[in-house]
PDB file of C-alpha atoms in Angstrom:
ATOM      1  CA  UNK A  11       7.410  -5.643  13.472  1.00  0.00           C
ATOM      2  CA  UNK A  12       9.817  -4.714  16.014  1.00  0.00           C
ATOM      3  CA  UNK A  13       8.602  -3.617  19.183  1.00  0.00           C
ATOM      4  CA  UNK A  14      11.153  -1.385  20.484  1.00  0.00           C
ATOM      5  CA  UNK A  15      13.407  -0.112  18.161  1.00  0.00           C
ATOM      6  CA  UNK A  16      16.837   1.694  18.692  1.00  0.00           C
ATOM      7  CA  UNK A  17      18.967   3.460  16.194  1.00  0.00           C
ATOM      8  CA  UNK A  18      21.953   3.220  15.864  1.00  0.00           C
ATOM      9  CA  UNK A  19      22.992  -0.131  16.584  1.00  0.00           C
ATOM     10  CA  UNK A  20      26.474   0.889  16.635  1.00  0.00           C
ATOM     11  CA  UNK A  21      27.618   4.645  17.525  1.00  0.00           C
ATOM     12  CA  UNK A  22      31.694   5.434  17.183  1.00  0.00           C
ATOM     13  CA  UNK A  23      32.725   8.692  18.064  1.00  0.00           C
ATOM     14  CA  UNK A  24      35.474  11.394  19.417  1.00  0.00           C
ATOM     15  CA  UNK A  25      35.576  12.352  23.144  1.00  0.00           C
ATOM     16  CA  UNK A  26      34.258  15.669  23.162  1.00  0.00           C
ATOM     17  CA  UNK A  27      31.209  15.345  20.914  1.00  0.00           C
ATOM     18  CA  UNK A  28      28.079  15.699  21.136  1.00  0.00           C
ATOM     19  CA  UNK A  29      25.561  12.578  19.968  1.00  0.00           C
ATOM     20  CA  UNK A  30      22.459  10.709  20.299  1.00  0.00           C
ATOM     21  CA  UNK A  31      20.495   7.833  20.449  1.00  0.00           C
ATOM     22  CA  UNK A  32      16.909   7.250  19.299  1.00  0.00           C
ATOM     23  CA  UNK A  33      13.920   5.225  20.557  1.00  0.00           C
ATOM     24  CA  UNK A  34      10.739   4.235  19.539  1.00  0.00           C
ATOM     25  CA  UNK A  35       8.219   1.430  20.867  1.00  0.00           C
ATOM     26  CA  UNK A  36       5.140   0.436  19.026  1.00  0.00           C
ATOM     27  CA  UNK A  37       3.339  -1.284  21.606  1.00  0.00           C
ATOM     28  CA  UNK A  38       1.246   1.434  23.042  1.00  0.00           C
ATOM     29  CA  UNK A  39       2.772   1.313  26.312  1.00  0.00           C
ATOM     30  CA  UNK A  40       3.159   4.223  28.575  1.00  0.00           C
ATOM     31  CA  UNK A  41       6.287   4.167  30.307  1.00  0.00           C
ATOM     32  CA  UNK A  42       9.824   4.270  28.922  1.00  0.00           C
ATOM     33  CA  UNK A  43      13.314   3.822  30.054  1.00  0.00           C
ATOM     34  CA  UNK A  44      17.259   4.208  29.347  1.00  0.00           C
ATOM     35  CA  UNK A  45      19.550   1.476  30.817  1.00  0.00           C
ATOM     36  CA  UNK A  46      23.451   1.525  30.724  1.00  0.00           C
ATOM     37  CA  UNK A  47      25.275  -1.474  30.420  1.00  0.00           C
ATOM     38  CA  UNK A  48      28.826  -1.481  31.389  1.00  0.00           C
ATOM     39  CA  UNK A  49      32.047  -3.463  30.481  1.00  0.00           C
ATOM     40  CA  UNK A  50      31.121  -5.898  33.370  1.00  0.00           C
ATOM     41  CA  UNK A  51      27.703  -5.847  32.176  1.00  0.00           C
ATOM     42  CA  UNK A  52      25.923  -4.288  35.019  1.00  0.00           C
ATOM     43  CA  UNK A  53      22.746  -2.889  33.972  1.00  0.00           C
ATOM     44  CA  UNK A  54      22.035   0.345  35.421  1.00  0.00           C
ATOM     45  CA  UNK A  55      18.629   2.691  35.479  1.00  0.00           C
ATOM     46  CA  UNK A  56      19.025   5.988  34.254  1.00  0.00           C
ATOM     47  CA  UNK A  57      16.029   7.638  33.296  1.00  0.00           C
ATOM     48  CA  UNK A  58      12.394   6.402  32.802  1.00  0.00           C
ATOM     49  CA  UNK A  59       9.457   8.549  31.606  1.00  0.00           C
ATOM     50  CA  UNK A  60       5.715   7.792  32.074  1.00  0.00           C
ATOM     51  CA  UNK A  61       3.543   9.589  29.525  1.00  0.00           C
ATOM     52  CA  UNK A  62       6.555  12.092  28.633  1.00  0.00           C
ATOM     53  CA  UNK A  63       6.870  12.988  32.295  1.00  0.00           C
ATOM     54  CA  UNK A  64      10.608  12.230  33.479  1.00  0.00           C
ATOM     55  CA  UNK A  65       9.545  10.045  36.867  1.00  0.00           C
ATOM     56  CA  UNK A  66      13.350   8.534  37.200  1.00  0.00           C
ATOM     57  CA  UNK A  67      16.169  10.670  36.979  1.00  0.00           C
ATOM     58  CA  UNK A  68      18.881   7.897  38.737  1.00  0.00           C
ATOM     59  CA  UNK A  69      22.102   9.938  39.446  1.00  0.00           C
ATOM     60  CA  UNK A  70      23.844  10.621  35.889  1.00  0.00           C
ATOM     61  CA  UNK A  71      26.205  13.159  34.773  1.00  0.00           C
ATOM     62  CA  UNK A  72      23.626  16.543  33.486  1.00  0.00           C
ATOM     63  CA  UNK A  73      25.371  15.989  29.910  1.00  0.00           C
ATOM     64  CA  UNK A  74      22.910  13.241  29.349  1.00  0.00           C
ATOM     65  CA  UNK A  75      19.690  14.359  28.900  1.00  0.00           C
ATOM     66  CA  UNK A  76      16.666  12.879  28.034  1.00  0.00           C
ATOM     67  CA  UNK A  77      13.765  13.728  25.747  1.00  0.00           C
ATOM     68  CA  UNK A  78      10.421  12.303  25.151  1.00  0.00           C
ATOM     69  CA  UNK A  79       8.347  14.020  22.403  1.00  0.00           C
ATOM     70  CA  UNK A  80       5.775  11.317  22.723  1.00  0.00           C
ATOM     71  CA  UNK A  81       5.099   8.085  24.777  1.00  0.00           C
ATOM     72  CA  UNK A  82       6.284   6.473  22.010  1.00  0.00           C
ATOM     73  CA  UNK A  83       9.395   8.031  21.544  1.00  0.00           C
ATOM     74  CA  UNK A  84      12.337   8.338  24.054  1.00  0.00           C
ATOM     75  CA  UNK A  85      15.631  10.067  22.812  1.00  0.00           C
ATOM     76  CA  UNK A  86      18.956  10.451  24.651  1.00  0.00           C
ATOM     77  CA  UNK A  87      20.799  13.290  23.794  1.00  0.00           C
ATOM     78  CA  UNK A  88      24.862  13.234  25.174  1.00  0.00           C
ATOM     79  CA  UNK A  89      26.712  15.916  25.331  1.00  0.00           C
ATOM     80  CA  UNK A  90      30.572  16.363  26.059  1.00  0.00           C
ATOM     81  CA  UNK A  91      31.205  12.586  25.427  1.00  0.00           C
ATOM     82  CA  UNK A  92      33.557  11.204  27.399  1.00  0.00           C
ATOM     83  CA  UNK A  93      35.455   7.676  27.713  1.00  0.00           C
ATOM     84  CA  UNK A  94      33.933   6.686  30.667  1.00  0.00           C
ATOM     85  CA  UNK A  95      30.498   6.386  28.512  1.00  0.00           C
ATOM     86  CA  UNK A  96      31.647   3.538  25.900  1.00  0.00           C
ATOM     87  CA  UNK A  97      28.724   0.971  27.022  1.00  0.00           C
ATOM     88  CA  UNK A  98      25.490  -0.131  25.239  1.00  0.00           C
ATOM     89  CA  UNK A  99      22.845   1.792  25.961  1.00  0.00           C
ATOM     90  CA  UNK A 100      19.605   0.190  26.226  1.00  0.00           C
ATOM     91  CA  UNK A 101      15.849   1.656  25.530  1.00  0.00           C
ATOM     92  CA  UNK A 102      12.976  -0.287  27.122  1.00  0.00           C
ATOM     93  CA  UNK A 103       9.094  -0.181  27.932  1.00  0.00           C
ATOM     94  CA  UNK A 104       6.732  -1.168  29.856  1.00  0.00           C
ATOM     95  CA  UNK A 105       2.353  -1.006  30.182  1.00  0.00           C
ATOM     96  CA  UNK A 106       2.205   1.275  32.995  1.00  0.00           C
ATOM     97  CA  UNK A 107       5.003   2.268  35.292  1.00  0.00           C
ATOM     98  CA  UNK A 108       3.567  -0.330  38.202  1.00  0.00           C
ATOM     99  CA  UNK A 109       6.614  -2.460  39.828  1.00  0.00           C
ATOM    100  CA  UNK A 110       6.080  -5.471  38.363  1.00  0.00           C
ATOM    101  CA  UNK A 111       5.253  -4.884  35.168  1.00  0.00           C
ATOM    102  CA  UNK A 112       7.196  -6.825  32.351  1.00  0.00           C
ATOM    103  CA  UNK A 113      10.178  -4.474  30.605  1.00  0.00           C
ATOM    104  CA  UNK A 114      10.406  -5.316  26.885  1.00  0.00           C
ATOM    105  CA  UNK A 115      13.856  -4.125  25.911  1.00  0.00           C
ATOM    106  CA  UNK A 116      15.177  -2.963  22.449  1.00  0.00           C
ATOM    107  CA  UNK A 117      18.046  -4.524  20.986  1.00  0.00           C
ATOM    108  CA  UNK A 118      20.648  -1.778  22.387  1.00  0.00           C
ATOM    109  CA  UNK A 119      23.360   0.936  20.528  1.00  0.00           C
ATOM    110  CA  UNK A 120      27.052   0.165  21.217  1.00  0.00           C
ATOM    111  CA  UNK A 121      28.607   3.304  22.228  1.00  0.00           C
ATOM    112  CA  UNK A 122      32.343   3.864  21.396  1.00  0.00           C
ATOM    113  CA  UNK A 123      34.165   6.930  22.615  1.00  0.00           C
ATOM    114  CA  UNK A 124      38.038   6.499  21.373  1.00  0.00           C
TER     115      UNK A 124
ATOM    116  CA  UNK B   3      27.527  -4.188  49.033  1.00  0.00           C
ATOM    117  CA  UNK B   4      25.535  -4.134  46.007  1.00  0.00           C
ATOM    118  CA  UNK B   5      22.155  -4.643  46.225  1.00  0.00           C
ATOM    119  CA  UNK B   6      22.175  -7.401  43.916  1.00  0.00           C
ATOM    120  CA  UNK B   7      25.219 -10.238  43.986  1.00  0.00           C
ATOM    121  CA  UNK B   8      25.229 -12.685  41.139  1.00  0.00           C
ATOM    122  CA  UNK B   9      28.123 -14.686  40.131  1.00  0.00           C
ATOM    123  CA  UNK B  10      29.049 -13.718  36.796  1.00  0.00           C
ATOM    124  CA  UNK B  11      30.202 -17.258  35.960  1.00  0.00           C
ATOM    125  CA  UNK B  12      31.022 -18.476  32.933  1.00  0.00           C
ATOM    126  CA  UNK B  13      29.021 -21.792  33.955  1.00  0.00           C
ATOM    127  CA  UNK B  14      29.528 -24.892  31.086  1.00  0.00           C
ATOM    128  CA  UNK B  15      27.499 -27.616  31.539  1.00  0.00           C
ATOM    129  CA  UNK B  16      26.811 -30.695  28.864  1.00  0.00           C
ATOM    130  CA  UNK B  17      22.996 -30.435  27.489  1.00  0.00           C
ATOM    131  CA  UNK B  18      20.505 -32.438  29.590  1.00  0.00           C
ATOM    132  CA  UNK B  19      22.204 -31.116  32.813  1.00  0.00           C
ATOM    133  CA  UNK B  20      20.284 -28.983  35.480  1.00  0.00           C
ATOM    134  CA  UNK B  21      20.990 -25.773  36.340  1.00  0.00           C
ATOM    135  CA  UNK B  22      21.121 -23.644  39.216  1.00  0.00           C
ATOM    136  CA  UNK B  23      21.581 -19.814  38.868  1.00  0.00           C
ATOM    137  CA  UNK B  24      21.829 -18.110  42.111  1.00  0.00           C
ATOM    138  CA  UNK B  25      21.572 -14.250  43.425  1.00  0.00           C
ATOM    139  CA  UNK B  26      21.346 -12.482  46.363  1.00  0.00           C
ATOM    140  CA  UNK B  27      20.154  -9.153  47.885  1.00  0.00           C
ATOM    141  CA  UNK B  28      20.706  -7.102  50.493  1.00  0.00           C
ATOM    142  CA  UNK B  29      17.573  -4.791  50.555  1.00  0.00           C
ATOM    143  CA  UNK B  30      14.696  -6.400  52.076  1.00  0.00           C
ATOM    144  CA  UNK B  31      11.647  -4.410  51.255  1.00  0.00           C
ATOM    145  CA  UNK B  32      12.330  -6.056  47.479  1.00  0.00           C
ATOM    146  CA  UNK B  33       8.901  -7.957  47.002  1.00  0.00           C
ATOM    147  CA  UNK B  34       9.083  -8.648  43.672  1.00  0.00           C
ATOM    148  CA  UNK B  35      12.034 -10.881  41.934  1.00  0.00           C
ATOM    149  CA  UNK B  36      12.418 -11.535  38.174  1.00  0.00           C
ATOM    150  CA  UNK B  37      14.681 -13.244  35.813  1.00  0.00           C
ATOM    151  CA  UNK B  38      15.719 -11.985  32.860  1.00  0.00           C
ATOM    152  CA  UNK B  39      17.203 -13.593  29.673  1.00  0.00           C
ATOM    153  CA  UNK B  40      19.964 -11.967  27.839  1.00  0.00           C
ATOM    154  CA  UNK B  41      21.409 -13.175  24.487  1.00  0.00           C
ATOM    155  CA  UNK B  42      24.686 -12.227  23.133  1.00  0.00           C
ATOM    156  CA  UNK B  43      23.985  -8.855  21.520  1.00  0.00           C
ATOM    157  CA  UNK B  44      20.351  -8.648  22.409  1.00  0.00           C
ATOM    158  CA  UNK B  45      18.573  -7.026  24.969  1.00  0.00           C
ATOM    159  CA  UNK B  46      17.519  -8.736  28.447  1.00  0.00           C
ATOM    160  CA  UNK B  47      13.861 -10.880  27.913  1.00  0.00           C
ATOM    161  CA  UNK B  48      11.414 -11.690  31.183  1.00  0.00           C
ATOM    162  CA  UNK B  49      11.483 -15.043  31.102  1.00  0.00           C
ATOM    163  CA  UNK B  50       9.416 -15.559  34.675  1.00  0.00           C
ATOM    164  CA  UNK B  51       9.007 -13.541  38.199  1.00  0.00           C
ATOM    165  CA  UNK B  52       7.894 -14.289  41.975  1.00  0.00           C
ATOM    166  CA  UNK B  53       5.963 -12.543  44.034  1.00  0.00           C
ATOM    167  CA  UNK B  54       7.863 -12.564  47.472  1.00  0.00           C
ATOM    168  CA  UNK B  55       8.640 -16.202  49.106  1.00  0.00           C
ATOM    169  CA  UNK B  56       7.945 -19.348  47.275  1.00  0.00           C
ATOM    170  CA  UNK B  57       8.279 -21.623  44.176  1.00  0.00           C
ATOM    171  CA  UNK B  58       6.959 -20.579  40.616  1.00  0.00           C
ATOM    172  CA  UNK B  59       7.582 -23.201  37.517  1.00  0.00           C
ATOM    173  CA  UNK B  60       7.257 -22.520  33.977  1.00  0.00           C
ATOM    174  CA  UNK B  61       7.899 -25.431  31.959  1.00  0.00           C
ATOM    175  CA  UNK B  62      11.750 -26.684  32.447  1.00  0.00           C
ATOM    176  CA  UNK B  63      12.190 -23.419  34.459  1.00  0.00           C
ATOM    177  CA  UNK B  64      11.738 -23.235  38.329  1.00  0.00           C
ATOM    178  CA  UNK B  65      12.302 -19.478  40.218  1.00  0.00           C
ATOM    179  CA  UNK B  66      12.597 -19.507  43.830  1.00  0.00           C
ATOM    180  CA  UNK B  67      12.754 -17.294  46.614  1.00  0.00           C
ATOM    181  CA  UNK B  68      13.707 -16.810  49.906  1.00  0.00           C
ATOM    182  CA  UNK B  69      13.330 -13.505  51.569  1.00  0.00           C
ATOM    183  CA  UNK B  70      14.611 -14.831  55.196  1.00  0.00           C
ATOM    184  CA  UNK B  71      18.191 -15.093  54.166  1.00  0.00           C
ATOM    185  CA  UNK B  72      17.554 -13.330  51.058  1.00  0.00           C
ATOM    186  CA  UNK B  73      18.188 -15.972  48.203  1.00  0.00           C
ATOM    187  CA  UNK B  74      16.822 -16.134  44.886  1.00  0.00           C
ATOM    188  CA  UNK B  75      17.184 -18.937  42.767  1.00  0.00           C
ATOM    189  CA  UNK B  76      16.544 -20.027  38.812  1.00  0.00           C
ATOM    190  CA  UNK B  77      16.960 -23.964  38.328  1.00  0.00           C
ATOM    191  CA  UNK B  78      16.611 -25.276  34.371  1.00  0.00           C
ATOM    192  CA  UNK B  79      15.756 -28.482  33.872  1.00  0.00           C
ATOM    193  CA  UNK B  80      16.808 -30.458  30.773  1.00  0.00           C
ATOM    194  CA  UNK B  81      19.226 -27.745  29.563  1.00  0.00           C
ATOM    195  CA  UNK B  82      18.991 -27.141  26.053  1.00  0.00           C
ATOM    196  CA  UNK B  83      22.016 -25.007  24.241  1.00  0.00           C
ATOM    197  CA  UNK B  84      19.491 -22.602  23.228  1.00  0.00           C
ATOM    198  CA  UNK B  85      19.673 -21.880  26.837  1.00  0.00           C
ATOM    199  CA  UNK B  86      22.836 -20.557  26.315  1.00  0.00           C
ATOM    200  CA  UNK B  87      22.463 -16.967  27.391  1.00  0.00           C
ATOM    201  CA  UNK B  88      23.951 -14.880  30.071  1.00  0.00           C
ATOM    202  CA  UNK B  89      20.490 -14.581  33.307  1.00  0.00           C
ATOM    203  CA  UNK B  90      20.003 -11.842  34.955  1.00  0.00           C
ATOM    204  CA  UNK B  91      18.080 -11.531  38.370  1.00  0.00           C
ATOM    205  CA  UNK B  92      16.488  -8.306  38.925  1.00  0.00           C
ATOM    206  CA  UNK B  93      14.613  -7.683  42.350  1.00  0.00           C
ATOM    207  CA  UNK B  94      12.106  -4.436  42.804  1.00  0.00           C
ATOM    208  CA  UNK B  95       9.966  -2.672  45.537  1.00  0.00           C
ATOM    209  CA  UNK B  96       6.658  -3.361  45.694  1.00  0.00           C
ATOM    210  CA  UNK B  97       5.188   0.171  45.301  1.00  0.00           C
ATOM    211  CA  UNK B  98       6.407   3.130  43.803  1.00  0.00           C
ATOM    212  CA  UNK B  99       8.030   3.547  40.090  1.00  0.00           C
ATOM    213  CA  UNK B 100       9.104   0.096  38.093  1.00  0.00           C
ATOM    214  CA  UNK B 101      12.929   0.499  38.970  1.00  0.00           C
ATOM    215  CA  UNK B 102      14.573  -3.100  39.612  1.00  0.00           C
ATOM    216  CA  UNK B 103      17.868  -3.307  39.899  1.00  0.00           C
ATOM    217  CA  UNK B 104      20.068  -5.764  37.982  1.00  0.00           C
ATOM    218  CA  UNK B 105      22.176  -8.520  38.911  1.00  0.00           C
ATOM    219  CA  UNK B 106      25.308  -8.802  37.041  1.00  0.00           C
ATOM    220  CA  UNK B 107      24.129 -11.570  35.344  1.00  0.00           C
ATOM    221  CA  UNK B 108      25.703 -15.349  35.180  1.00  0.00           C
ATOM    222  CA  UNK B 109      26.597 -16.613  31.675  1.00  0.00           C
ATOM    223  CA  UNK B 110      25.174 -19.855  30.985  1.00  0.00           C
ATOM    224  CA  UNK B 111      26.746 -22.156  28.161  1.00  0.00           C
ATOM    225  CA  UNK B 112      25.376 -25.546  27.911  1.00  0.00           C
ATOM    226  CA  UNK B 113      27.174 -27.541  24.917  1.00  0.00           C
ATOM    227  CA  UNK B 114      26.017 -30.606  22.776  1.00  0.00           C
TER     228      UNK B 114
END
């Protein structure tokens, strides 16, 4: 059983359109999160959610928004997509939102904007 | 500066070698310090974390820290090519939401 699952794996798309990714963890955690990884693979906060409460909102562009239906469900809705967004995108969760607790990552969805 | 500085690498060393991985930070309320593993396509794994100064091992794995000149260090012992992974150091505030913030990550390769 996976624990955190993303789909798509792989996402190709125009500049301009409108797409997103889907998360789910089955681990009964509270607290979810979206990562970016770039070309240089920085990985980079952008939005966490404890309990579907947004509690992170790390400075990203407004046509990337967030949605969490559930605590076990985190979707990432993009809007407007633009070159500069081509990275993998990575869902994760943790227990509680405490500071040191472990992140268990999904397996990521390569975004392509040509 | 970035908060976190980790040579990307690659680093190639023959199997049985040890390893040092090395990052450093310029924030230094961080009290917490973890590694992460990341395989190619895969997302980043814990593999062990520190609570401020001091020495933590974990098998062939030893995490360090030093918070007065704001080192952190990962040595593997007995390198095994399934330790062939790009590691990722990822410092966080002790308090407040779980935010840490990621090293770039140095790509390990250790060959037969």
């Amino acid at each position: 059983d996976t624990a955190v699952s993303q789909t798509p794996k792989y996402l190709v798309t125009q500049m301009g359109n409108d797409k997103s990714i889907k998360c789910e963890q089955n681990l009964g955690h509270d607290t979810m999160y979206w990562y970016k990884q770039d070309s240089k693979k920085f990985l980079k906060i952008m939005f966490s959610y404890n309990n579907k409460e947004l509690i992170i909102n790390e400075t990203v562009p407004n046509r990337f928004s967030p949605k969490s239906p559930d605590k076990a469900h985190l979707n990432l809705h993009i809007n407007s997509l633009e070159l500069g967004d081509s990275a993998v995108y990575f869902c994760a969760s943790s227990p509680t939102r405490a500071t040191n607790e472990k992140l268990f990552f999904g397996s990521g969805t390569q975004l392509s904007v040509l | 500066q970035k908060e976190v500085e980790q040579d990307p690498g690659p680093l190639s060393v023959p199997e049985g070698a040890i390893v040092s991985l090395n990052c450093t930070y310029s924030n230094s309320a961080f009290q917490y310090f973890m590694w992460y593993r990341q395989y190619s396509r895969k997302g980043p794994e814990l593999l062990m974390y520190t609570y401020s100064s001091g020495n933590k091992e974990d098998g062939r794995f030893t995490a360090q820290v030093d918070k007065s000149s704001k080192y952190i260090s990962l040595f593997i012992r007995d390198s095994q090519p399934s330790d062939s992974a790009t590691y990722l150091c990822a410092p966080s505030l002790s308090g407040g939401y779980n935010k840490l913030i990621f090293g770039a990550g140095t790509r390990l390769a250790v060959h037969p």
